[in-house]
Short mmCIF file of C-alpha atoms in Angstrom, two decimals:
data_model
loop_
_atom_site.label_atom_id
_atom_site.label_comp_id
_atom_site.label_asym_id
_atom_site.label_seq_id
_atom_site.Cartn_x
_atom_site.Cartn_y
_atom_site.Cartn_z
CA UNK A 1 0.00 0.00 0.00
CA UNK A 2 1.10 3.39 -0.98
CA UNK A 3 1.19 5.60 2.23
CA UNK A 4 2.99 8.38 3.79
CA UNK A 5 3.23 9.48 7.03
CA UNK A 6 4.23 13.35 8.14
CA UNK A 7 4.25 14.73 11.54
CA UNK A 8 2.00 18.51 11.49
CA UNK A 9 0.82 20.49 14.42
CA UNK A 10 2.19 17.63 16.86
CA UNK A 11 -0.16 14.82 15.20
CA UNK A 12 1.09 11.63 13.01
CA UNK A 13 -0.86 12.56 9.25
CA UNK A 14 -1.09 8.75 7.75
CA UNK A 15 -2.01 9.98 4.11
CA UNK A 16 -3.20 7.10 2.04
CA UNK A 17 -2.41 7.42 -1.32
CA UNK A 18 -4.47 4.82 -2.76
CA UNK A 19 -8.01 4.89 -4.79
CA UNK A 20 -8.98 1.57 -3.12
CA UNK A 21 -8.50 -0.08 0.54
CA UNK A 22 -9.49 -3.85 0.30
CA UNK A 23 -8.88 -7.06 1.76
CA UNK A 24 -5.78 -6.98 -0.63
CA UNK A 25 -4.62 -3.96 1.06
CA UNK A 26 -6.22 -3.17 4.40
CA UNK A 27 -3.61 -5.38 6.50
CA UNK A 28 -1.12 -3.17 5.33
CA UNK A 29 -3.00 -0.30 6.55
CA UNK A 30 -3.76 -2.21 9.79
CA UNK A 31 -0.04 -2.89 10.23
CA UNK A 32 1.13 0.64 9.55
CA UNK A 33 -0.89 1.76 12.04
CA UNK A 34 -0.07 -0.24 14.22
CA UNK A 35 3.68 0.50 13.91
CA UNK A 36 3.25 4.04 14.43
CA UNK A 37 0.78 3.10 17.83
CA UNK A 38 3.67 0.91 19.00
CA UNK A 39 6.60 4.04 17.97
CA UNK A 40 4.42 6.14 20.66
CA UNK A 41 2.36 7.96 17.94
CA UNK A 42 -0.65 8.03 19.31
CA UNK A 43 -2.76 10.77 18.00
CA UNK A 44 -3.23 9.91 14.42
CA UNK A 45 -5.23 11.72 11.79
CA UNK A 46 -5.59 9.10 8.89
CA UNK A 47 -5.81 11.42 5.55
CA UNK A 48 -8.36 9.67 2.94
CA UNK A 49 -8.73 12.37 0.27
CA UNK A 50 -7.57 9.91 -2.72
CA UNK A 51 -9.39 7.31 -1.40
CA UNK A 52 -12.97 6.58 -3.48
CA UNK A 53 -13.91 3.24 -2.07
CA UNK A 54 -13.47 1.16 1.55
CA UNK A 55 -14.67 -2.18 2.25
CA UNK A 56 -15.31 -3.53 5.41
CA UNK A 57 -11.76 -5.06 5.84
CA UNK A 58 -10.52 -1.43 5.04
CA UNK A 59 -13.47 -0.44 7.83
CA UNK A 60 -11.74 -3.04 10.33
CA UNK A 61 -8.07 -1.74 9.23
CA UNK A 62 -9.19 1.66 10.79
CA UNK A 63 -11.34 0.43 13.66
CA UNK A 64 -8.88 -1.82 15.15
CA UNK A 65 -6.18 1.53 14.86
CA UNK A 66 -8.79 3.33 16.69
CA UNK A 67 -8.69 1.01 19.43
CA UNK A 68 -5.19 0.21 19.62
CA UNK A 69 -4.84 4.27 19.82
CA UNK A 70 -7.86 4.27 22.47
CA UNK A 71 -6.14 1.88 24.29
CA UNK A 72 -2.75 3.78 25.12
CA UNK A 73 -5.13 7.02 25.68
CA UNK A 74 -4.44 8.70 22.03
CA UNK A 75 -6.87 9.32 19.18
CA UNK A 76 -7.43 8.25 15.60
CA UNK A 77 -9.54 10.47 13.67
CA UNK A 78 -10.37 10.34 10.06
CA UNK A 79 -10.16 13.68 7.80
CA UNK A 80 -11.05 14.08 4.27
CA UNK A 81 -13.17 12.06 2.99
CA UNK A 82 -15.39 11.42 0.08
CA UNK A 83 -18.80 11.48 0.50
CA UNK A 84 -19.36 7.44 -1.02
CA UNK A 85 -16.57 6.77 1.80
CA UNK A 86 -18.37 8.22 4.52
CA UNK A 87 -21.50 6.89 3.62
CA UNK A 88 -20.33 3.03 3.88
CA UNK A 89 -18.85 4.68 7.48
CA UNK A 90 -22.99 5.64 8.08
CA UNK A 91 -24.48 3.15 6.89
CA UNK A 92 -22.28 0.74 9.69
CA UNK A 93 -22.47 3.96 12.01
CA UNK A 94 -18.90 3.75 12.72
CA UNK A 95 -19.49 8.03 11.76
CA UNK A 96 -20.22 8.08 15.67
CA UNK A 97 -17.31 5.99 16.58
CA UNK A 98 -14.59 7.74 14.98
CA UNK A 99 -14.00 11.71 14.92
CA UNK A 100 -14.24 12.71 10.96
CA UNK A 101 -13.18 15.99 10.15
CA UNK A 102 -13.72 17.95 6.45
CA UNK A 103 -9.94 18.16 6.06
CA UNK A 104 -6.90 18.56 7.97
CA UNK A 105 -7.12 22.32 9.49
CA UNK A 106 -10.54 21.71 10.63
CA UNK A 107 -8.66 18.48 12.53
CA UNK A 108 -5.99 20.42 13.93
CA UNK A 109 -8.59 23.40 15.60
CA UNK A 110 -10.18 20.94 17.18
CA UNK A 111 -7.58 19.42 18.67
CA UNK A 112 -6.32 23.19 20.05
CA UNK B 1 -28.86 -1.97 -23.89
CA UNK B 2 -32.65 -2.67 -24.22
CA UNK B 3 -34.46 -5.59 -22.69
CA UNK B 4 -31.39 -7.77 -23.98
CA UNK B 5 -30.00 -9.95 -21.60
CA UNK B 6 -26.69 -9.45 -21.05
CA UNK B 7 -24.29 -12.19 -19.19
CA UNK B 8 -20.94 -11.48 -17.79
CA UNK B 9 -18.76 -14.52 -16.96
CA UNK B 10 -15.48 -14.05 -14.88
CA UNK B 11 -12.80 -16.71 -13.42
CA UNK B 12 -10.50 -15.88 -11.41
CA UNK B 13 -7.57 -17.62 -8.71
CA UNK B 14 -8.52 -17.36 -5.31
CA UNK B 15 -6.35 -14.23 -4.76
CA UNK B 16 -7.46 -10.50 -3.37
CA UNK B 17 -5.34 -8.64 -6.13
CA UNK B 18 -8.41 -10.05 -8.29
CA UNK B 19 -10.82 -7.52 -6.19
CA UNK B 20 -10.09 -4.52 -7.98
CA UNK B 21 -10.55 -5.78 -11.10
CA UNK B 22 -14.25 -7.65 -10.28
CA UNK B 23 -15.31 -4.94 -8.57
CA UNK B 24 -14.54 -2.51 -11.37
CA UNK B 25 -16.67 -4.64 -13.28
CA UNK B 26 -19.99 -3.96 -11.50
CA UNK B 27 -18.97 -0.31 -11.65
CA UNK B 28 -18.31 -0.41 -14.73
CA UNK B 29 -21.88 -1.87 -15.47
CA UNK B 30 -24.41 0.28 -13.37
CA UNK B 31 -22.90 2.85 -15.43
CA UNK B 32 -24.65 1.19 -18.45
CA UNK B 33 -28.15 0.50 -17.00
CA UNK B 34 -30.22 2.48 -18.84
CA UNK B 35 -33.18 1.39 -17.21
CA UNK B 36 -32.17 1.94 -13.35
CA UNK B 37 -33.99 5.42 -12.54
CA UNK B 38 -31.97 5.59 -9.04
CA UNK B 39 -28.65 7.35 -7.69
CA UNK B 40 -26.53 5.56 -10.75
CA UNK B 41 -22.82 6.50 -8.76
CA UNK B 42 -24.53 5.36 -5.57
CA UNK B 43 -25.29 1.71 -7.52
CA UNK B 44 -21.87 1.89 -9.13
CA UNK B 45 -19.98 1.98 -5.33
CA UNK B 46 -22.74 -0.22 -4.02
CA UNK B 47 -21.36 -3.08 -6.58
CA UNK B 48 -18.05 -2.57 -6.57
CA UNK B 49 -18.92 -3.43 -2.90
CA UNK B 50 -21.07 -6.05 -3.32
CA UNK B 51 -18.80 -8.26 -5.79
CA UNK B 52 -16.09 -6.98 -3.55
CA UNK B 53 -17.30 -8.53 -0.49
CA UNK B 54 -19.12 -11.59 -2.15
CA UNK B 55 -15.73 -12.90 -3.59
CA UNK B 56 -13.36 -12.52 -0.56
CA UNK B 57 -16.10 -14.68 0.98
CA UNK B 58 -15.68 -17.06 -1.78
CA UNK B 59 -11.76 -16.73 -1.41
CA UNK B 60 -12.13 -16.89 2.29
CA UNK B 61 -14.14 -19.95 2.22
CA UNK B 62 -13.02 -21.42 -0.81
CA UNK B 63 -10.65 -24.83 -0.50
CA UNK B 64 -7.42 -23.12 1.21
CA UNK B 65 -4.99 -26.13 0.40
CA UNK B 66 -5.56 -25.72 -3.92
CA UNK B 67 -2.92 -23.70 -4.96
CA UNK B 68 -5.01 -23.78 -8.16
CA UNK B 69 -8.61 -23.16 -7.22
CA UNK B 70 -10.85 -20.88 -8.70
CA UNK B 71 -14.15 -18.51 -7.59
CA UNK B 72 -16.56 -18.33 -10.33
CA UNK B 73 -18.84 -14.95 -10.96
CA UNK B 74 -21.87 -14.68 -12.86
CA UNK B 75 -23.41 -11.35 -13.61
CA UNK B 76 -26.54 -11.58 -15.55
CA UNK B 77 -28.68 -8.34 -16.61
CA UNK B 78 -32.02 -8.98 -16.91
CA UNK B 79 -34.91 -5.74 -17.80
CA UNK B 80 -35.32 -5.72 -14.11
CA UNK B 81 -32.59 -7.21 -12.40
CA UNK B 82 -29.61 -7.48 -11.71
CA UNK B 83 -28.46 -11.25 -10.77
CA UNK B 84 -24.62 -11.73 -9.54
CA UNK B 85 -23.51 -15.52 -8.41
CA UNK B 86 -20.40 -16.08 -6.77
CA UNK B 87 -19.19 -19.77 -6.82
CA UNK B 88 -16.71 -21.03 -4.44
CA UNK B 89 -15.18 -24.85 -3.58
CA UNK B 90 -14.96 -25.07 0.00
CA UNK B 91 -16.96 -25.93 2.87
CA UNK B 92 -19.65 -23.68 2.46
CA UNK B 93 -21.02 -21.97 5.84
CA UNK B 94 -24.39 -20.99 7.36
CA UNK B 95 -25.60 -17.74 5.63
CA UNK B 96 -28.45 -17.27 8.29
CA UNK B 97 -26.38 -17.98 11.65
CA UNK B 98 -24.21 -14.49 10.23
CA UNK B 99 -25.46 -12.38 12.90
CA UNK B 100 -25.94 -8.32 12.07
CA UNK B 101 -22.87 -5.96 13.60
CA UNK B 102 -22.79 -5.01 17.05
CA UNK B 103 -23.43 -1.46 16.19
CA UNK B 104 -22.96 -0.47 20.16
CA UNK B 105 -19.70 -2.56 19.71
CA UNK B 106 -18.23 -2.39 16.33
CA UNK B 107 -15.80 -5.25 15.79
CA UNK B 108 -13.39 -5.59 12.86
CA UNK B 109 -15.14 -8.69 11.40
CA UNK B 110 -18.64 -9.49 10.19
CA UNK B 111 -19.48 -6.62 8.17
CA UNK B 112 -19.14 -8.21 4.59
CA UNK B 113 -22.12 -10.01 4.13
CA UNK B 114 -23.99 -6.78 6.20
CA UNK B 115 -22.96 -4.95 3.43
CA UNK B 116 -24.92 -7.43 0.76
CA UNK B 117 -27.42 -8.10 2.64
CA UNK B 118 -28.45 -4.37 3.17
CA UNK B 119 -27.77 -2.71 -0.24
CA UNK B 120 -29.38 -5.50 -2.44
CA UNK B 121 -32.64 -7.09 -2.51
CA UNK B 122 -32.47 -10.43 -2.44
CA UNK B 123 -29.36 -13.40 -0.58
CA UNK B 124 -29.01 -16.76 -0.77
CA UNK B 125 -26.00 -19.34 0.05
CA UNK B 126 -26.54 -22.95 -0.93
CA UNK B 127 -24.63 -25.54 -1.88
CA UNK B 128 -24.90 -26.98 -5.72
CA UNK B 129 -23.32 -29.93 -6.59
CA UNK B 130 -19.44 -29.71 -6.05
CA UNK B 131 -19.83 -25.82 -5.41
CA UNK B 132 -21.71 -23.18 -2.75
CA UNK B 133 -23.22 -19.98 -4.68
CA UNK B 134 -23.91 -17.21 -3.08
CA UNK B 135 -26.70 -15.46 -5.33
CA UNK B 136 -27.29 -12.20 -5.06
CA UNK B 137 -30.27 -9.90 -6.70
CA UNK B 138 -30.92 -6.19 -7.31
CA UNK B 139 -34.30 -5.24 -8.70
CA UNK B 140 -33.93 -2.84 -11.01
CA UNK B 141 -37.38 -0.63 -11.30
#
């Protein structure tokens, strides 16, 4: 998976540059994550603005970072993303587990 | 496309870096139903999801230890349907014992076949001779 992450305004930014996350890809999302959780970067804002379409192992990917960050009292919140995205993130109402923010500044004020 | 009926066949190895490619395919085709009145780029996502989903269950439960086995797709247009069939070799499993998300408690698994189930119309899992299909149907109109 082709991802990149960048520390800004004291959070880790994982931006995902990929069109797709599926079960071909999502473990490698799930283990990136992961690796920055166990480096001590806790507060994560995963960036999805290339993404166009999740499935539910992409879903899980996410979910089980938001734990893991949960777990060792950090955050992983979820900026940019396109509205088909977010609707799969409705429609299994995970919208009111994870904090989703229009893009990156909006993330960052919120976090002030 | 008129009332034609138009078939789509597709075999592929049990391996994920097939997904994109099957699930561009039912993108690809909600595109070209003229007769579906609905949110067309809604459908489009909602099949790349469906055929997504449906064949990592087929690779998932498909024989593990056949370096050389195979899941089978069927689309079939119809002037008010949309029919997809997803064959797989393995064990098979119990379609109706797949209980719905804990929605209070979201786990990582077990949101797949919530996915079908919700945005299409119709799902069934049975076994048929040497294979398990997993038929799934969209009503058009």
């Amino acid at each position: 998976m082709n991802l990149k992450s960048e520390k800004i305004n004291g959070c880790n930014v994982l931006f995902i540059k990929e069109e797709r996350i599926d079960a071909h890809n999502s473990g490698e999302l799930k283990e990136a994550i992961l690796h920055l959780i166990e480096h001590g970067e806790i507060n994560i804002i995963v960036q999805l603005e290339q993404v166009r379409f999740i499935d539910s192992s992409g879903l899980g990917a996410l979910l089980s970072g938001f734990k893991n960050a949960a777990a060792k009292s950090g955050k992983l919140a979820i900026a940019n993303m396109q509205q088909q995205v977010l609707s799969m993130f409705e429609l299994t109402r995970l919208d009111r587990v994870f904090e989703i923010y229009a893009d990156l500044n909006e993330a960052f004020d919120s976090r002030l | 496309m008129c009332n034609s009926l138009i078939q789509v066949e597709v075999i592929i190895p049990t391996q994920t870096k097939y997904l994109d490619l099957i699930g561009s395919i039912g993108e690809r085709i909600a595109k070209e139903l003229d007769k579906f009145s609905g949110d067309r780029e809604a459908l489009a996502y909602h099949l790349n999801l469906v055929l997504t989903e449906a064949t990592v269950n087929a690779i998932k439960h498909g024989t593990q230890t056949n370096p050389n086995d195979t899941v089978r797709i069927t689309i079939h247009i119809r002037e008010n349907e949309l029919n997809i069939k997803v064959y797989d070799h393995g064990q098979g499993f119990d379609l109706e014992s797949v209980p719905l998300p804990d929605f209070e408690h979201p786990q990582e698994g077990g949101m797949g076949i919530f996915f079908i189930r919700t945005l299409m119309d119709s799902v069934t899992y049975t076994r048929q001779g040497d294979c398990n299909v997993l038929e799934i149907i969209k009503y058009l109109s």
